[in-house]
Coordinates of C-alpha atoms in Angstrom, one line a residue:
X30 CA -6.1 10.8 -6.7
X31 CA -4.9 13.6 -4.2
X32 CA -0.7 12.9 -3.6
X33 CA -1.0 13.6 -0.6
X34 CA -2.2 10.8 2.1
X35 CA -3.8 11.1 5.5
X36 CA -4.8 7.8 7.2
X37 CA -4.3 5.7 10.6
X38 CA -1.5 3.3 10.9
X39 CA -1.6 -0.5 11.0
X40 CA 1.8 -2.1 11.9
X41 CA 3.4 -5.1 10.7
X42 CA 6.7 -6.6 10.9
X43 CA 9.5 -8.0 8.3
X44 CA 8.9 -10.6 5.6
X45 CA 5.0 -10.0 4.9
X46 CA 4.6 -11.8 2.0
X47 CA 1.9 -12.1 -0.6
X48 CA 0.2 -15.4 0.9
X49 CA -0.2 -13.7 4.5
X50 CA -1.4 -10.5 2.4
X51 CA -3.5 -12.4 0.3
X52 CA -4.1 -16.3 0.9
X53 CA -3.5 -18.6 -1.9
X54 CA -6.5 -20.7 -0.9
X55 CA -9.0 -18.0 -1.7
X56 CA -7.5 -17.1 -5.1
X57 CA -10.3 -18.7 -7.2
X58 CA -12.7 -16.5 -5.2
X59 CA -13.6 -13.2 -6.2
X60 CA -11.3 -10.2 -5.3
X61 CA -14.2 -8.9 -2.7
X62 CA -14.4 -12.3 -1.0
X63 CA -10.8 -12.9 -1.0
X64 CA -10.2 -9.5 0.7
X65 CA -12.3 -10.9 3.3
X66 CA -9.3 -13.0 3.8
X67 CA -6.3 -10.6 4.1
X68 CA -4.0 -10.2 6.7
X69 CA -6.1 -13.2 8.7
X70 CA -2.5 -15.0 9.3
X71 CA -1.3 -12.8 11.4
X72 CA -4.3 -10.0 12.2
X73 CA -7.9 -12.3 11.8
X74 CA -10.0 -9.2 12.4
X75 CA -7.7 -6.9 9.5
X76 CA -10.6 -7.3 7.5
X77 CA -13.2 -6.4 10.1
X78 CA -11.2 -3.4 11.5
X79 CA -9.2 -1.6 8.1
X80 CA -11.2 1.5 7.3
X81 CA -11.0 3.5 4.1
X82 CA -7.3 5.7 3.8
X83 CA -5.7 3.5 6.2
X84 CA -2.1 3.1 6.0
X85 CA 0.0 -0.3 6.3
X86 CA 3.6 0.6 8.1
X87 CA 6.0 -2.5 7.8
X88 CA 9.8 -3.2 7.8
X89 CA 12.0 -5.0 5.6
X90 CA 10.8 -7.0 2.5
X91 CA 7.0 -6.3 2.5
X92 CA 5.3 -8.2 -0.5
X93 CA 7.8 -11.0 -1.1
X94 CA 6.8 -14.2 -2.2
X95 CA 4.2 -14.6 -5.3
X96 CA 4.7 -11.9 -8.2
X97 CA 0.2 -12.5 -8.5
X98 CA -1.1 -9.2 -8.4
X99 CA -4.2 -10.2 -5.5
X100 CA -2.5 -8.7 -3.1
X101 CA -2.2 -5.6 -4.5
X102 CA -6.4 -6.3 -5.4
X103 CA -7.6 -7.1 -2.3
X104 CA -5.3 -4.1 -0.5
X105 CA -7.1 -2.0 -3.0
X106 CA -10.5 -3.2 -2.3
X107 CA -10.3 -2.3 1.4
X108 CA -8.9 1.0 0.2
X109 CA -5.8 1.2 1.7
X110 CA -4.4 4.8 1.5
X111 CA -0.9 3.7 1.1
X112 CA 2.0 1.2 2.4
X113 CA 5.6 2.4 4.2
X114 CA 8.3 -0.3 4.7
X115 CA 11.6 0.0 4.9
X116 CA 12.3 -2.0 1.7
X117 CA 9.5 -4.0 -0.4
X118 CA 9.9 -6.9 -2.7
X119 CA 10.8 -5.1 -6.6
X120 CA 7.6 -7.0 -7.7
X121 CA 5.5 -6.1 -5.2
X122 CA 6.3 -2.9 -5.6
X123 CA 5.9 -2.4 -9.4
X124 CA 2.6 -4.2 -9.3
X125 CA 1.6 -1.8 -6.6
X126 CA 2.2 1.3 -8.6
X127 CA 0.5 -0.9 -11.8
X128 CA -2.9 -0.7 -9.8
X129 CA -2.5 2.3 -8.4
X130 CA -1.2 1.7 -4.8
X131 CA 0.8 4.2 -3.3
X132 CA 4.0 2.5 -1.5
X133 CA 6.8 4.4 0.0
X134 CA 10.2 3.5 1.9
X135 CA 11.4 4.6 4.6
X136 CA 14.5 4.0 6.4
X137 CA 13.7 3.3 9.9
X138 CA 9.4 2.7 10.3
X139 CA 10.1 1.2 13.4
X140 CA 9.4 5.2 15.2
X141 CA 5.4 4.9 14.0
X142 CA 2.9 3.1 15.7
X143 CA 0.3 1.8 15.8
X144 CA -3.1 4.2 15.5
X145 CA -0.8 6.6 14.4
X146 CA -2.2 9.3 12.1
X147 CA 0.3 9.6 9.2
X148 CA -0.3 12.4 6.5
X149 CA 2.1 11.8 3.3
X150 CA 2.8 13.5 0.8
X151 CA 3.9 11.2 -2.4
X152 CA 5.6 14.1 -4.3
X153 CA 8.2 15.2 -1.7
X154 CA 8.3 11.7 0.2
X155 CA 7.5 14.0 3.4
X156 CA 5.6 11.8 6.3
X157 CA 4.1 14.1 8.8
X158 CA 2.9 12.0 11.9
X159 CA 0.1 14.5 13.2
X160 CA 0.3 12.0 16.9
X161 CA 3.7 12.3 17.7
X162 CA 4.2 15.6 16.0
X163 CA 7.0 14.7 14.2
X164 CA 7.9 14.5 10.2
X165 CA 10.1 12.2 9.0
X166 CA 11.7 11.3 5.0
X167 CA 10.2 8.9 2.7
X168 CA 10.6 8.1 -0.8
X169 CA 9.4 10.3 -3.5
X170 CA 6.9 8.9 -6.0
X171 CA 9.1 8.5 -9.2
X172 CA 7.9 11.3 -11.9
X173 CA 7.7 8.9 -14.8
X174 CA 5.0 7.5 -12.2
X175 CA 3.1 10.1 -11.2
X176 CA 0.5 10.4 -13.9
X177 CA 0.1 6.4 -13.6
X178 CA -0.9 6.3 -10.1
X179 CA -3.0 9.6 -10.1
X180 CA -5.6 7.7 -13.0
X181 CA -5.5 4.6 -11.2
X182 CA -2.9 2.2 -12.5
X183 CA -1.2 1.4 -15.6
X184 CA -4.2 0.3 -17.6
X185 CA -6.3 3.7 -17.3
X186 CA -3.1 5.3 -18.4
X187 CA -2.8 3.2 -21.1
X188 CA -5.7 3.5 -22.1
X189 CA -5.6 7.5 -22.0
X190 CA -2.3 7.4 -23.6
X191 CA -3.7 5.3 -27.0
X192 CA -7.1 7.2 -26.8
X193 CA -9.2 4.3 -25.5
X194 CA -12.2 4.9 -23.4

């Protein structure tokens, strides 16, 4: 995994929790068909539209709600690049860094919009919006986490760590 990000924004508001992420009715399904699923609350074509490396830009809270990790799964299966809020639930956002999802705060996501092509770079916390020209501070990717995220999640750097293939 490269640390640094370039993708096209998708905004969202305050207060996205897990079930709007990821609905609870689709759980039993397999991660693939439930990510068919995600985001239809409030975006029905999220599914349809999210390409590859995009990034999700959100405000307060983002992830609150359920501490299941198929949020975080079916994010992961559309390949999201990374996730900016201003503050993320504490589950949400270990889980995110267990799987391997990039998520960085920032204090005031309200200046990106939508489209918006965001480059970031997880080792400073720099976010460079190449449409607006402008570069703004995020969080850093903890260093404890870096080798974590860059295999993937916590279980391939387990399993590294102890020697497991």
């Amino acid at each position: 995994m490269s640390f640094i990000i370039r993708g096209r924004v998708w905004t969202y508001g305050d207060n996205i929790n897990t079930d709007i992420i990821s609905p609870g009715q689709y759980m039993s399904l397999p991660v693939e068909k439930q990510a068919v699923h995600a985001m239809e609350a409030i975006d029905p074509s999220f599914s349809e539209k999210v390409q590859p490396g995009d990034i999700l830009v959100a405000g307060h809270n983002f992830g609150s709600g359920s501490s299941r990790e198929t949020a975080q799964m079916v994010l992961k299966h559309h390949r999201i690049g990374a996730i900016v809020a201003y503050s993320f639930a504490r589950i949400f956002y270990r889980n995110s860094i267990n799987v391997g999802l990039p998520v960085v705060e920032m204090a005031d996501t309200s200046v990106i919009s939508e489209g918006d092509e965001l480059e970031i770079n997880l080792l400073e916390g720099k976010i460079i919006n190449h449409t607006k020209g402008t570069e703004y501070k995020g969080t850093k990717l903890p260093e404890h986490l870096i080798e974590m995220v860059k295999l993937g999640g916590l279980e391939p750097y387990l399993a590294k760590k102890l020697g497991i293939s």
